[in-house]
Coordinates of C-alpha atoms and ligand atoms in Angstrom, one line a residue:
M1 CA 25.6 23.1 -8.3
R2 CA 22.8 23.6 -5.8
S3 CA 23.8 24.0 -2.2
I4 CA 21.9 24.3 1.1
N5 CA 22.9 25.7 4.5
E6 CA 21.5 23.9 7.5
Q7 CA 22.5 24.8 11.0
G8 CA 25.8 26.2 9.8
Y9 CA 26.7 23.3 7.7
L10 CA 27.1 23.6 3.9
F11 CA 25.5 20.7 1.9
E12 CA 26.0 20.3 -1.9
E13 CA 23.7 18.4 -4.3
W14 CA 25.3 15.1 -5.0
L15 CA 22.8 12.6 -6.4
T16 CA 20.1 14.1 -8.7
P17 CA 16.4 13.1 -8.4
E18 CA 16.8 11.3 -11.8
Q19 CA 19.7 9.2 -10.7
I20 CA 18.0 8.2 -7.5
A21 CA 14.7 7.3 -9.3
K22 CA 16.7 5.1 -11.7
D23 CA 18.5 3.3 -8.9
I24 CA 15.2 2.7 -7.0
K25 CA 13.5 1.4 -10.1
Q26 CA 16.3 -1.2 -10.5
V27 CA 15.8 -2.4 -6.9
A28 CA 12.0 -2.5 -7.4
N29 CA 12.5 -4.7 -10.5
R30 CA 14.8 -7.1 -8.6
I31 CA 12.4 -7.4 -5.7
S32 CA 9.5 -8.0 -8.2
A33 CA 11.5 -10.9 -9.8
D34 CA 12.7 -12.4 -6.5
Y35 CA 9.2 -12.3 -4.8
R36 CA 7.2 -13.2 -7.9
D37 CA 5.3 -16.0 -6.2
K38 CA 5.3 -14.6 -2.7
E39 CA 3.4 -12.0 -0.8
P40 CA 6.0 -10.0 1.1
L41 CA 5.5 -7.7 4.0
F42 CA 7.5 -4.5 3.7
V43 CA 8.4 -3.2 7.2
I44 CA 9.2 0.5 6.6
V45 CA 11.5 2.1 9.1
L46 CA 10.2 5.5 10.0
N47 CA 10.8 8.4 9.7
G48 CA 13.4 8.5 7.0
A49 CA 12.4 5.5 4.8
F50 CA 9.0 6.8 3.9
V51 CA 10.2 8.7 0.8
F52 CA 12.2 5.7 -0.6
A53 CA 9.4 3.3 0.3
A54 CA 6.8 5.3 -1.6
D55 CA 8.9 5.2 -4.7
L56 CA 10.0 1.6 -4.2
I57 CA 6.5 0.1 -3.8
R58 CA 5.1 2.0 -6.7
G59 CA 7.9 0.7 -8.8
L60 CA 7.0 -3.0 -8.1
D61 CA 5.3 -5.1 -10.7
K62 CA 1.6 -4.4 -10.8
D63 CA 0.8 -8.1 -10.4
M64 CA 2.7 -8.2 -7.1
R65 CA 0.6 -8.7 -4.0
C66 CA 2.3 -7.2 -0.9
E67 CA 1.6 -5.4 2.3
Q68 CA 3.3 -2.6 4.2
T69 CA 3.6 -1.8 7.8
F70 CA 5.7 0.7 9.8
I71 CA 8.1 0.7 12.7
R72 CA 10.0 3.5 14.3
V73 CA 13.4 3.2 16.0
S74 CA 15.9 5.8 17.0
S75 CA 19.6 5.6 17.3
Y76 CA 20.8 8.9 15.9
F77 CA 20.9 12.4 17.3
G78 CA 22.5 15.1 15.2
M79 CA 25.3 13.6 13.1
S80 CA 26.6 10.8 15.4
S81 CA 25.2 7.5 16.6
T82 CA 24.3 6.9 20.3
G83 CA 24.7 3.2 19.6
Q84 CA 21.4 2.6 21.5
L85 CA 18.3 1.5 19.6
Q86 CA 14.9 2.5 21.0
F87 CA 11.6 1.3 19.7
I88 CA 9.4 4.4 19.4
V89 CA 6.6 2.8 17.2
P90 CA 6.5 -0.9 17.7
L91 CA 5.7 -3.4 15.0
Q92 CA 1.9 -3.6 14.7
Q93 CA 1.6 -6.5 12.2
V94 CA 2.2 -10.2 12.8
V95 CA 5.3 -11.2 11.0
E96 CA 5.2 -14.9 11.8
N97 CA 5.6 -17.0 8.7
R98 CA 5.8 -13.8 6.5
D99 CA 8.5 -12.9 4.0
V100 CA 9.7 -9.7 5.5
I101 CA 11.5 -6.9 3.6
I102 CA 12.9 -4.2 6.0
V103 CA 13.0 -0.9 4.1
E104 CA 15.6 1.6 5.3
D105 CA 16.8 5.0 4.1
I106 CA 20.5 4.4 4.8
V107 CA 22.6 1.6 6.4
D108 CA 25.6 3.1 8.2
S109 CA 27.1 1.0 11.1
G110 CA 24.3 -1.5 10.5
L111 CA 23.3 -1.5 14.1
T112 CA 19.7 -0.7 13.3
I113 CA 19.4 -3.5 10.8
H114 CA 21.3 -5.9 13.0
Q115 CA 18.8 -5.4 15.8
L116 CA 15.8 -5.3 13.6
K117 CA 16.7 -8.6 11.8
A118 CA 17.2 -10.3 15.1
Y119 CA 13.8 -9.0 16.2
M120 CA 12.0 -10.1 13.1
R121 CA 13.5 -13.6 13.4
A122 CA 12.5 -13.8 17.0
Q123 CA 8.9 -13.0 16.0
G124 CA 9.0 -16.0 13.6
A125 CA 9.4 -14.3 10.2
A126 CA 9.8 -16.9 7.4
S127 CA 12.5 -14.8 5.8
V128 CA 14.1 -11.4 6.4
R129 CA 15.8 -9.3 3.8
V130 CA 16.7 -5.6 3.7
A131 CA 16.2 -3.0 1.0
T132 CA 18.0 0.3 1.5
M133 CA 18.2 3.5 -0.6
L134 CA 21.8 4.2 0.5
F135 CA 24.5 2.0 1.9
K136 CA 27.8 3.2 3.4
P137 CA 30.0 0.0 3.0
N138 CA 33.0 1.5 4.7
K139 CA 31.1 2.2 7.9
L140 CA 29.5 -1.3 8.3
E141 CA 30.2 -2.9 11.7
Y142 CA 27.7 -5.8 11.6
D143 CA 28.3 -8.4 8.9
D144 CA 24.7 -9.6 9.0
A145 CA 23.4 -6.1 8.3
K146 CA 24.7 -5.9 4.7
P147 CA 21.6 -5.1 2.8
D148 CA 20.2 -7.5 0.1
Y149 CA 18.9 -4.7 -2.1
I150 CA 20.9 -1.4 -2.4
A151 CA 19.8 1.5 -4.6
R152 CA 23.2 3.1 -4.3
E153 CA 26.4 2.7 -2.3
V154 CA 27.9 5.9 -1.0
T155 CA 31.0 7.2 0.7
D156 CA 31.1 8.0 4.4
E157 CA 30.0 11.6 4.6
F158 CA 26.7 12.7 6.2
V159 CA 23.9 13.1 3.7
I160 CA 20.4 14.6 3.7
G161 CA 17.4 14.7 1.4
C162 CA 14.9 12.1 0.0
G163 CA 13.8 11.3 3.5
L164 CA 17.1 11.7 5.2
D165 CA 17.1 14.5 7.8
F166 CA 19.3 16.8 9.8
D167 CA 17.7 16.9 13.2
G168 CA 14.3 16.4 11.7
F169 CA 14.6 18.9 8.8
R170 CA 15.4 18.6 5.1
R171 CA 13.7 15.3 4.4
N172 CA 11.7 17.0 1.6
L173 CA 14.8 17.7 -0.6
D174 CA 14.3 15.8 -3.9
A175 CA 18.0 15.2 -4.3
I176 CA 20.7 13.7 -2.0
Y177 CA 23.0 16.4 -0.6
K178 CA 26.4 15.7 0.9
V179 CA 27.9 17.7 3.8
K180 CA 30.9 19.8 2.6
E181 CA 32.1 22.0 5.5
S182 CA 31.0 23.6 8.7
K183 CA 31.0 27.4 9.1
Ligands
5GP201 P1 23.0 2.5 11.5 O1 22.2 1.9 12.6 O2 23.2 1.7 10.3 O3 24.3 3.0 12.0 O4 22.3 3.9 11.1 C1 21.1 3.9 10.5 C2 20.3 5.2 10.7 O5 21.2 6.2 11.0 C3 19.6 5.6 9.4 O6 18.3 5.1 9.4 C4 19.6 7.1 9.5 O7 18.5 7.5 10.3 C5 20.9 7.4 10.3 N1 22.0 7.8 9.4 C6 23.1 7.2 9.2 N2 23.9 7.8 8.3 C7 23.2 8.9 8.0 C8 23.5 10.0 7.1 O8 24.5 10.2 6.4 N3 22.5 11.0 7.0 C9 21.4 10.9 7.7 N4 20.5 11.9 7.6 N5 21.1 9.9 8.6 C10 22.0 8.9 8.7

């Protein structure tokens, strides 16, 4: 099994690129069916969701008309949440009357999604749903943040790869790695 050392922590490969690709394609198929007659706006949460989003949108039906825009918020430093959401890149597209799909890399406490959904609704979005690559159901603290589209549910451990970072690094890993132990 492949392993990675990052800042004294040992990470082991957990989900292979093939498993993740299959999970993401299933989500893309579901979204294509649910939004067949609509023109959704994907709001991609930077930085982590860009890898998932790239695979997700290319997996959609070729007939689907949709747009993408980006937002950047920050609530995490290192491996723990500060609980404080900051808008670093604000929303640059009008969401009023749009069917919004927020695209996240991982939903943990749900704080980010809880706040983003409230924000989209306040901006007049016609509907707001959430697509995430990974979801940690045991960690969820905000009921309204349960994602509508989940590529894969995972356990509570800290993970990296496929866009998920450790202090900015390791987003480029093509598999999901789970933390095993600290040195
Ligand atoms: P939440 O607001 O749901 O608690 O946290 C969402 C954000 O926390 C994610 O977008 C991600 O940036 C970060 N996060 C939560 N769990 C993990 C994890 O296991 N690994 C990494 N790399 N980031 C995580």
